Short mmCIF file of C-alpha atoms in Angstrom, two decimals:
data_model
loop_
_atom_site.label_atom_id
_atom_site.label_comp_id
_atom_site.label_asym_id
_atom_site.label_seq_id
_atom_site.Cartn_x
_atom_site.Cartn_y
_atom_site.Cartn_z
CA UNK A 1432 89.79 84.32 90.83
CA UNK A 1433 87.03 82.21 92.38
CA UNK A 1434 84.20 84.07 94.04
CA UNK A 1435 83.73 82.63 97.54
CA UNK A 1436 80.48 84.52 98.18
CA UNK A 1437 78.62 83.80 94.97
CA UNK A 1438 75.69 82.42 96.93
CA UNK A 1439 75.10 85.84 98.49
CA UNK A 1440 74.81 87.70 95.20
CA UNK A 1441 71.14 86.86 94.85
CA UNK A 1442 70.49 88.90 98.00
CA UNK A 1443 71.36 92.08 96.09
CA UNK A 1444 68.77 92.76 93.35
CA UNK A 1445 70.77 95.56 91.74
CA UNK A 1446 73.43 93.05 90.66
CA UNK A 1447 70.98 91.43 88.24
CA UNK A 1448 71.08 94.46 85.94
CA UNK A 1449 74.05 96.58 87.02
CA UNK A 1450 77.63 96.36 88.13
CA UNK A 1451 77.62 98.09 91.51
CA UNK A 1452 81.12 99.32 92.41
CA UNK A 1453 80.32 102.36 94.55
CA UNK A 1454 80.44 101.04 98.11
CA UNK A 1455 82.58 104.05 99.04
CA UNK A 1456 79.43 106.13 98.47
CA UNK A 1457 76.47 103.78 98.94
CA UNK A 1458 76.70 100.05 99.39
CA UNK A 1459 74.26 97.84 97.49
CA UNK A 1460 71.05 97.19 99.42
CA UNK A 1461 70.25 93.56 100.19
CA UNK A 1462 66.85 91.91 100.34
CA UNK A 1463 67.38 91.35 104.07
CA UNK A 1464 67.82 95.09 104.62
CA UNK A 1465 64.80 95.84 102.44
CA UNK A 1466 62.71 93.31 104.38
CA UNK A 1467 63.78 94.87 107.68
CA UNK A 1468 62.67 98.28 106.46
CA UNK A 1469 59.36 96.82 105.32
CA UNK A 1470 58.94 95.26 108.77
CA UNK A 1471 59.25 98.72 110.31
CA UNK A 1472 56.75 100.27 107.89
CA UNK A 1473 54.28 97.39 108.21
CA UNK A 1474 54.36 97.63 111.98
CA UNK A 1475 53.36 101.28 111.70
CA UNK A 1476 50.64 100.47 109.18
CA UNK A 1477 49.12 97.75 111.32
CA UNK A 1478 49.71 98.95 114.89
CA UNK A 1479 49.89 102.73 114.52
CA UNK A 1480 52.62 103.05 117.14
CA UNK A 1481 55.73 100.84 117.31
CA UNK A 1482 57.87 102.79 119.78
CA UNK A 1483 58.96 99.94 122.07
CA UNK A 1484 59.77 97.64 119.17
CA UNK A 1485 61.78 100.38 117.46
CA UNK A 1486 63.76 101.21 120.61
CA UNK A 1487 64.67 97.53 120.86
CA UNK A 1488 65.86 97.62 117.26
CA UNK A 1489 68.13 100.58 118.03
CA UNK A 1490 69.66 98.60 120.89
CA UNK A 1491 70.16 95.61 118.57
CA UNK A 1492 71.96 97.88 116.11
CA UNK A 1493 74.24 99.17 118.87
CA UNK A 1494 75.06 95.64 120.02
CA UNK A 1495 75.77 94.56 116.46
CA UNK A 1496 78.09 97.48 115.81
CA UNK A 1497 79.84 96.93 119.15
CA UNK A 1498 80.53 93.33 118.14
CA UNK A 1499 81.75 94.49 114.72
CA UNK A 1500 84.45 96.71 116.26
CA UNK A 1501 85.28 94.81 119.44
CA UNK A 1502 83.55 97.20 121.83
CA UNK A 1503 80.93 96.97 124.57
CA UNK A 1504 77.34 98.13 123.85
CA UNK A 1505 77.53 100.84 126.54
CA UNK A 1506 80.44 102.36 124.62
CA UNK A 1507 78.20 102.99 121.59
CA UNK A 1508 75.88 105.91 120.87
CA UNK A 1509 73.74 106.56 117.79
CA UNK A 1510 73.38 109.88 116.02
CA UNK A 1511 72.03 110.99 112.66
CA UNK A 1512 75.31 111.25 110.74
CA UNK A 1513 79.07 111.19 111.14
CA UNK A 1514 79.00 114.98 110.71
CA UNK A 1515 76.72 115.15 113.75
CA UNK A 1516 79.19 113.02 115.70
CA UNK A 1517 82.10 115.30 114.88
CA UNK A 1518 80.13 118.37 115.92
CA UNK A 1519 79.02 116.70 119.15
CA UNK A 1520 82.58 115.75 120.06
CA UNK A 1521 84.05 119.11 119.07
CA UNK A 1522 81.55 121.10 121.13
CA UNK A 1523 82.24 118.91 124.16
CA UNK A 1524 85.90 119.93 124.29
CA UNK A 1525 87.47 122.71 126.34
CA UNK A 1526 90.33 124.44 124.58
CA UNK A 1527 92.59 125.54 127.40
CA UNK A 1528 95.95 127.24 127.07
CA UNK A 1529 98.67 124.66 126.67
CA UNK A 1530 96.22 121.97 125.50
CA UNK A 1531 94.19 123.51 122.72
CA UNK A 1532 95.64 122.06 119.53
CA UNK A 1533 93.57 120.01 117.10
CA UNK A 1534 95.57 117.98 114.60
CA UNK A 1535 93.89 116.54 111.53
CA UNK A 1536 95.05 115.81 107.98
CA UNK A 1537 94.48 117.23 104.53
CA UNK A 1538 93.20 113.81 103.43
CA UNK A 1539 90.20 113.77 105.75
CA UNK A 1540 86.65 114.31 104.55
CA UNK A 1541 85.81 118.05 104.31
CA UNK A 1542 83.29 117.87 107.17
CA UNK A 1543 86.13 117.05 109.54
CA UNK A 1544 88.08 120.17 108.64
CA UNK A 1545 84.95 122.30 108.69
CA UNK A 1546 83.97 121.18 112.19
CA UNK A 1547 87.42 121.69 113.65
CA UNK A 1548 87.91 125.08 111.98
CA UNK A 1549 84.59 126.19 113.44
CA UNK A 1550 86.11 125.72 116.92
CA UNK A 1551 88.80 128.38 116.38
CA UNK A 1552 86.54 131.08 117.79
CA UNK A 1553 86.40 129.03 121.02
CA UNK A 1554 90.16 128.80 121.37
CA UNK A 1555 91.13 125.82 119.22
CA UNK A 1556 94.43 125.90 117.35
CA UNK A 1557 93.83 123.76 114.24
CA UNK A 1558 96.60 122.31 112.10
CA UNK A 1559 96.56 119.94 109.12
CA UNK A 1560 99.14 117.23 108.54
CA UNK A 1561 100.00 117.42 104.82
CA UNK A 1562 99.89 114.39 102.57
CA UNK A 1563 102.77 113.39 100.33
CA UNK A 1564 101.97 111.77 96.99
CA UNK A 1565 98.62 110.54 98.24
CA UNK A 1566 99.81 109.12 101.58
CA UNK A 1567 100.70 110.40 105.03
CA UNK A 1568 104.09 109.07 106.19
CA UNK A 1569 103.85 107.69 109.73
CA UNK A 1570 106.75 109.89 110.84
CA UNK A 1571 104.62 112.97 110.16
CA UNK A 1572 102.62 112.15 113.28
CA UNK A 1573 105.83 112.32 115.33
CA UNK A 1574 106.47 115.76 113.88
CA UNK A 1575 103.03 117.38 113.91
CA UNK A 1576 101.48 115.97 117.09
CA UNK A 1577 102.96 117.92 119.98
CA UNK A 1578 102.49 118.10 123.74
CA UNK A 1579 99.80 120.79 123.37
CA UNK A 1580 97.66 118.56 121.11
CA UNK A 1581 94.29 117.86 122.68
CA UNK A 1582 92.95 115.53 120.00
CA UNK A 1583 94.30 113.97 116.80
CA UNK A 1584 91.52 113.41 114.26
CA UNK A 1585 92.22 111.10 111.32
CA UNK A 1586 90.53 108.83 108.81
CA UNK A 1587 91.20 105.10 108.82
CA UNK A 1588 90.78 104.93 105.05
CA UNK A 1589 90.84 108.06 102.91
CA UNK A 1590 87.56 108.76 101.12
CA UNK A 1591 89.36 110.19 98.06
CA UNK A 1592 92.01 107.63 97.11
CA UNK A 1593 91.61 104.66 99.47
CA UNK A 1594 94.83 105.18 101.44
CA UNK A 1595 94.71 103.05 104.61
CA UNK A 1596 96.51 104.13 107.78
CA UNK A 1597 98.14 102.03 110.49
CA UNK A 1598 95.84 103.02 113.36
CA UNK A 1599 97.63 101.06 116.08
CA UNK A 1600 100.98 102.66 115.23
CA UNK A 1601 99.45 106.13 115.11
CA UNK A 1602 97.69 105.54 118.44
CA UNK A 1603 101.03 104.73 120.08
CA UNK A 1604 102.53 107.98 118.81
CA UNK A 1605 99.68 110.33 119.68
CA UNK A 1606 99.08 108.80 123.12
CA UNK A 1607 102.78 109.16 123.92
CA UNK A 1608 102.36 112.85 123.07
CA UNK A 1609 99.34 113.12 125.40
CA UNK A 1610 96.71 113.40 122.67
CA UNK A 1611 93.41 111.60 122.25
CA UNK A 1612 92.85 109.69 119.00
CA UNK A 1613 89.60 110.19 117.07
CA UNK A 1614 89.18 107.87 114.06
CA UNK A 1615 86.75 108.39 111.18
CA UNK A 1616 85.96 104.82 110.13
CA UNK A 1617 83.21 105.62 107.63
CA UNK A 1618 85.28 104.17 104.76
CA UNK A 1619 86.60 101.19 106.70
CA UNK A 1620 83.82 99.76 108.88
CA UNK A 1621 82.42 96.72 107.12
CA UNK A 1622 85.34 96.09 104.80
CA UNK A 1623 88.41 95.84 107.07
CA UNK A 1624 88.74 94.43 110.59
CA UNK A 1625 88.51 96.97 113.40
CA UNK A 1626 89.28 96.20 117.03
CA UNK A 1627 89.07 99.41 119.03
CA UNK A 1628 90.73 97.82 122.06
CA UNK A 1629 93.73 96.35 120.24
CA UNK A 1630 94.10 99.51 118.15
CA UNK A 1631 93.74 101.64 121.31
CA UNK A 1632 91.25 104.05 119.73
CA UNK A 1633 89.71 106.63 122.07
CA UNK A 1634 86.84 107.76 119.84
CA UNK A 1635 85.53 106.33 116.57
CA UNK A 1636 82.75 107.34 114.19
CA UNK A 1637 81.16 105.31 111.40
CA UNK A 1638 78.03 105.51 109.28
CA UNK A 1639 75.91 102.73 107.85
CA UNK A 1640 75.38 103.61 104.20
CA UNK A 1641 78.74 102.64 102.70
CA UNK A 1642 80.54 99.34 103.34
CA UNK A 1643 78.18 98.62 106.23
CA UNK A 1644 75.41 98.12 103.64
CA UNK A 1645 72.72 100.20 105.32
CA UNK A 1646 70.97 103.47 104.53
CA UNK A 1647 71.50 107.11 105.57
CA UNK A 1648 70.12 108.34 108.87
CA UNK A 1649 72.19 106.44 111.42
CA UNK A 1650 75.79 106.75 112.54
CA UNK A 1651 77.61 105.09 115.42
CA UNK A 1652 79.88 106.76 117.95
CA UNK A 1653 82.31 104.68 120.00
CA UNK A 1654 84.01 106.17 123.04
CA UNK A 1655 86.03 104.51 125.78
CA UNK A 1656 83.86 104.29 128.88
CA UNK A 1657 86.43 105.89 131.17
CA UNK A 1658 86.69 108.80 128.77
CA UNK A 1659 82.96 109.25 128.20
CA UNK A 1660 82.27 109.50 131.92
CA UNK A 1661 84.50 112.59 132.11
CA UNK A 1662 82.70 114.51 129.35
CA UNK A 1663 79.59 116.65 129.61
CA UNK A 1664 78.22 117.24 126.09
CA UNK A 1665 76.93 120.69 125.25
CA UNK A 1666 74.95 119.28 122.32
CA UNK A 1667 72.40 117.03 123.98
CA UNK A 1668 68.75 115.97 124.14
CA UNK A 1669 66.39 113.69 125.98
CA UNK A 1670 68.03 110.50 124.66
CA UNK A 1671 71.31 111.66 126.18
CA UNK A 1672 69.87 111.68 129.69
CA UNK A 1673 70.18 108.96 132.31
CA UNK A 1674 66.41 108.45 132.30
CA UNK A 1675 64.92 109.92 129.15
CA UNK A 1676 61.43 108.71 130.01
CA UNK A 1677 61.37 110.74 133.23
CA UNK A 1678 60.51 113.93 131.29
CA UNK A 1679 62.15 116.23 133.85
CA UNK A 1680 62.82 119.54 132.12
CA UNK A 1681 64.61 120.99 135.18
CA UNK A 1682 67.38 118.39 135.50
CA UNK A 1683 70.37 117.70 133.25
CA UNK A 1684 71.64 114.24 134.11
CA UNK A 1685 73.94 112.78 131.44
CA UNK A 1686 73.48 109.10 130.72
CA UNK A 1687 76.29 106.69 131.59
CA UNK A 1688 78.84 105.82 128.95
CA UNK A 1689 78.67 106.92 125.34
CA UNK A 1690 74.88 107.26 125.40
CA UNK A 1691 75.24 110.74 126.92
CA UNK A 1692 76.19 111.95 123.43
CA UNK A 1693 72.84 111.01 121.94
CA UNK A 1694 70.33 113.76 121.26
CA UNK A 1695 66.81 113.16 119.95
CA UNK A 1696 64.76 110.29 118.57
CA UNK A 1697 66.91 108.28 116.15
CA UNK A 1698 65.85 107.24 112.66
CA UNK A 1699 64.08 104.01 113.48
CA UNK A 1700 63.90 102.75 109.90
CA UNK A 1701 67.67 103.26 109.64
CA UNK A 1702 68.12 101.19 112.79
CA UNK A 1703 66.12 98.31 111.29
CA UNK A 1704 68.28 98.52 108.16
CA UNK A 1705 71.49 98.71 110.21
CA UNK A 1706 70.66 95.65 112.30
CA UNK A 1707 69.96 93.54 109.22
CA UNK A 1708 73.07 94.78 107.41
CA UNK A 1709 75.39 94.23 110.36
CA UNK A 1710 73.99 90.71 110.86
CA UNK A 1711 74.97 89.91 107.27
CA UNK A 1712 78.49 91.30 107.76
CA UNK A 1713 78.95 89.32 110.99
CA UNK A 1714 77.64 86.16 109.31
CA UNK A 1715 80.29 86.36 106.60
CA UNK A 1716 82.99 87.80 108.85
CA UNK A 1717 84.86 91.03 108.21
CA UNK A 1718 88.19 89.16 108.29
CA UNK A 1719 86.94 87.03 105.37
CA UNK A 1720 85.58 90.07 103.54
CA UNK A 1721 88.87 91.90 103.96
CA UNK A 1722 90.92 88.96 102.65
CA UNK A 1723 88.78 88.73 99.53
CA UNK A 1724 88.78 92.49 98.94
CA UNK A 1725 92.58 92.65 99.28
CA UNK A 1726 92.86 90.31 96.31
CA UNK A 1727 90.25 92.25 94.38
CA UNK A 1728 92.01 95.56 95.14
CA UNK A 1729 95.30 94.20 93.85
CA UNK A 1730 93.60 93.05 90.66
CA UNK A 1731 91.99 96.47 90.25
CA UNK A 1732 95.37 98.18 90.59
CA UNK A 1733 97.16 95.81 88.23
CA UNK A 1734 94.49 95.64 85.55
CA UNK A 1735 93.77 99.36 85.68
CA UNK A 1736 97.42 100.17 85.03
CA UNK A 1737 97.56 97.52 82.31
CA UNK A 1738 94.70 99.37 80.58
CA UNK A 1739 96.58 102.65 80.83
CA UNK A 1740 94.65 104.20 83.71
CA UNK A 1741 96.43 106.49 86.16
CA UNK A 1742 96.13 105.35 89.77
CA UNK A 1743 95.72 108.12 92.33
CA UNK A 1744 97.23 107.22 95.70
CA UNK A 1745 99.38 104.28 96.81
CA UNK A 1746 100.22 101.60 94.27
CA UNK A 1747 100.25 98.78 96.80
CA UNK A 1748 97.07 97.04 97.92
CA UNK A 1749 98.65 96.74 101.37
CA UNK A 1750 98.37 100.51 101.78
CA UNK A 1751 94.77 100.84 100.73
CA UNK A 1752 91.29 99.54 101.34
CA UNK A 1753 89.02 98.04 98.70
CA UNK A 1754 88.56 101.31 96.82
CA UNK A 1755 90.88 102.35 93.96
CA UNK A 1756 90.85 105.84 92.49
CA UNK A 1757 91.72 106.53 88.84
CA UNK A 1758 92.42 109.98 87.46
CA UNK A 1759 89.61 111.26 85.27
CA UNK A 1760 89.20 114.81 84.06
CA UNK A 1761 85.53 115.80 84.28
CA UNK A 1762 84.90 112.85 86.57
CA UNK A 1763 81.28 113.76 87.23
CA UNK A 1764 80.46 113.42 83.53
CA UNK A 1765 82.38 110.14 83.34
CA UNK A 1766 80.35 108.77 86.26
CA UNK A 1767 77.14 109.59 84.37
CA UNK A 1768 78.35 107.88 81.21
CA UNK A 1769 79.32 104.78 83.16
CA UNK A 1770 75.89 104.72 84.79
CA UNK A 1771 74.28 104.82 81.34
CA UNK A 1772 76.26 101.66 80.65
CA UNK A 1773 74.87 100.07 83.85
CA UNK A 1774 78.11 100.42 85.77
CA UNK A 1775 77.86 102.31 89.06
CA UNK A 1776 81.07 104.03 90.14
CA UNK A 1777 81.64 107.17 92.21
CA UNK A 1778 83.25 110.47 91.20
CA UNK A 1779 85.13 112.85 93.49
CA UNK A 1780 86.79 115.93 92.03
CA UNK A 1781 89.13 114.51 89.36
CA UNK A 1782 88.95 110.81 90.17
CA UNK A 1783 86.64 107.90 89.49
CA UNK A 1784 86.47 105.57 92.47
CA UNK A 1785 85.96 101.85 91.93
CA UNK A 1786 84.88 100.40 95.26
CA UNK A 1787 83.83 96.73 95.26
CA UNK A 1788 82.41 94.76 98.17
CA UNK A 1789 82.29 91.04 98.91
CA UNK A 1790 79.39 90.56 96.48
CA UNK A 1791 81.40 91.78 93.47
CA UNK A 1792 83.37 89.56 91.11
CA UNK A 1793 86.68 90.03 89.37
CA UNK A 1794 84.88 89.90 86.02
CA UNK A 1795 82.72 92.85 87.07
CA UNK A 1796 85.78 94.89 87.98
CA UNK A 1797 87.45 93.92 84.68
CA UNK A 1798 84.43 95.03 82.68
CA UNK A 1799 84.20 98.30 84.58
CA UNK A 1800 87.85 99.08 83.94
CA UNK A 1801 87.49 98.16 80.26
CA UNK A 1802 84.55 100.55 79.93
CA UNK A 1803 86.29 103.30 81.91
CA UNK A 1804 89.38 103.02 79.72
CA UNK A 1805 87.19 103.25 76.61
CA UNK A 1806 85.32 106.29 77.91
CA UNK A 1807 88.50 108.10 78.95
CA UNK A 1808 90.16 107.43 75.59
CA UNK A 1809 87.20 108.98 73.77
CA UNK A 1810 87.02 112.16 75.85
#
């Protein structure tokens, strides 16, 4: 398999000494991202205050993310983490009789369940769609989403086994039932195409540190403009106001669009990193990245099974993102052993996740699987 992005590998210093296959946890950091972070720090060192420049960088990051997902900049807000976004959305809801049900799935990241369960004391009726052999059949949404469902909260790609859902098809079902659709795109943004308009997504959350190739400290919230204008967040701050520089403590005036969900001063250094990372993704094109990763995912599945590894989740690359999970008892220890061999993978419970990005080669995946098979056979 030829590597179409070989020229970009030199941008990622870690690849010179390690095989980095943990984009599901932390994407490799590029020189362009590092230089952007240094720009932020140097501006502080030399000017003392870089507020205006940093605010502009936040706006650049918003515009870049909007372009990445087919949205408008005024439909984007920035918060500190995807967990913060879920809490902000949850506490903005009113759980009224006849429209108080929250539907999520047992394949979502734990934060999602935790946030929704915390709303029970305020009247929310929370239910979990069960998975079946590592996937959620589309017909389950017909069954579990009912007329009293206020919001359906799902992941685009499952953090545990890489299962990818058909968002457009799910949106049609839940909207027909009168429910909003909230998509956790943390594991998909940057590796698969997302068009929030064509997919008809109401709300979407994504962070920068995984396939978006940034660092922790910044997450993006997308919300349809017509929806955002109807909401009055109970978690707020001066950045969520129409004029945050007015410094009027006596007035609560939510900003237009998604910005009303912002709270305090964002992580400026994370914004610099996000802008640089998103520029790189847009330069290559997520459609191109996805096409390459589909081939790499299929190779990972096929070669892993050839080496005797047990795949967790769907066996077809069409039903998953770039990440492939292999069963591994004592996965945390296996991750450490692999790291000692200069191969970075990511453990979760009883699986080892191999999650390449566009900068990885088939040979790197082959070597990682060879080493993993050796380690597992000696345990």
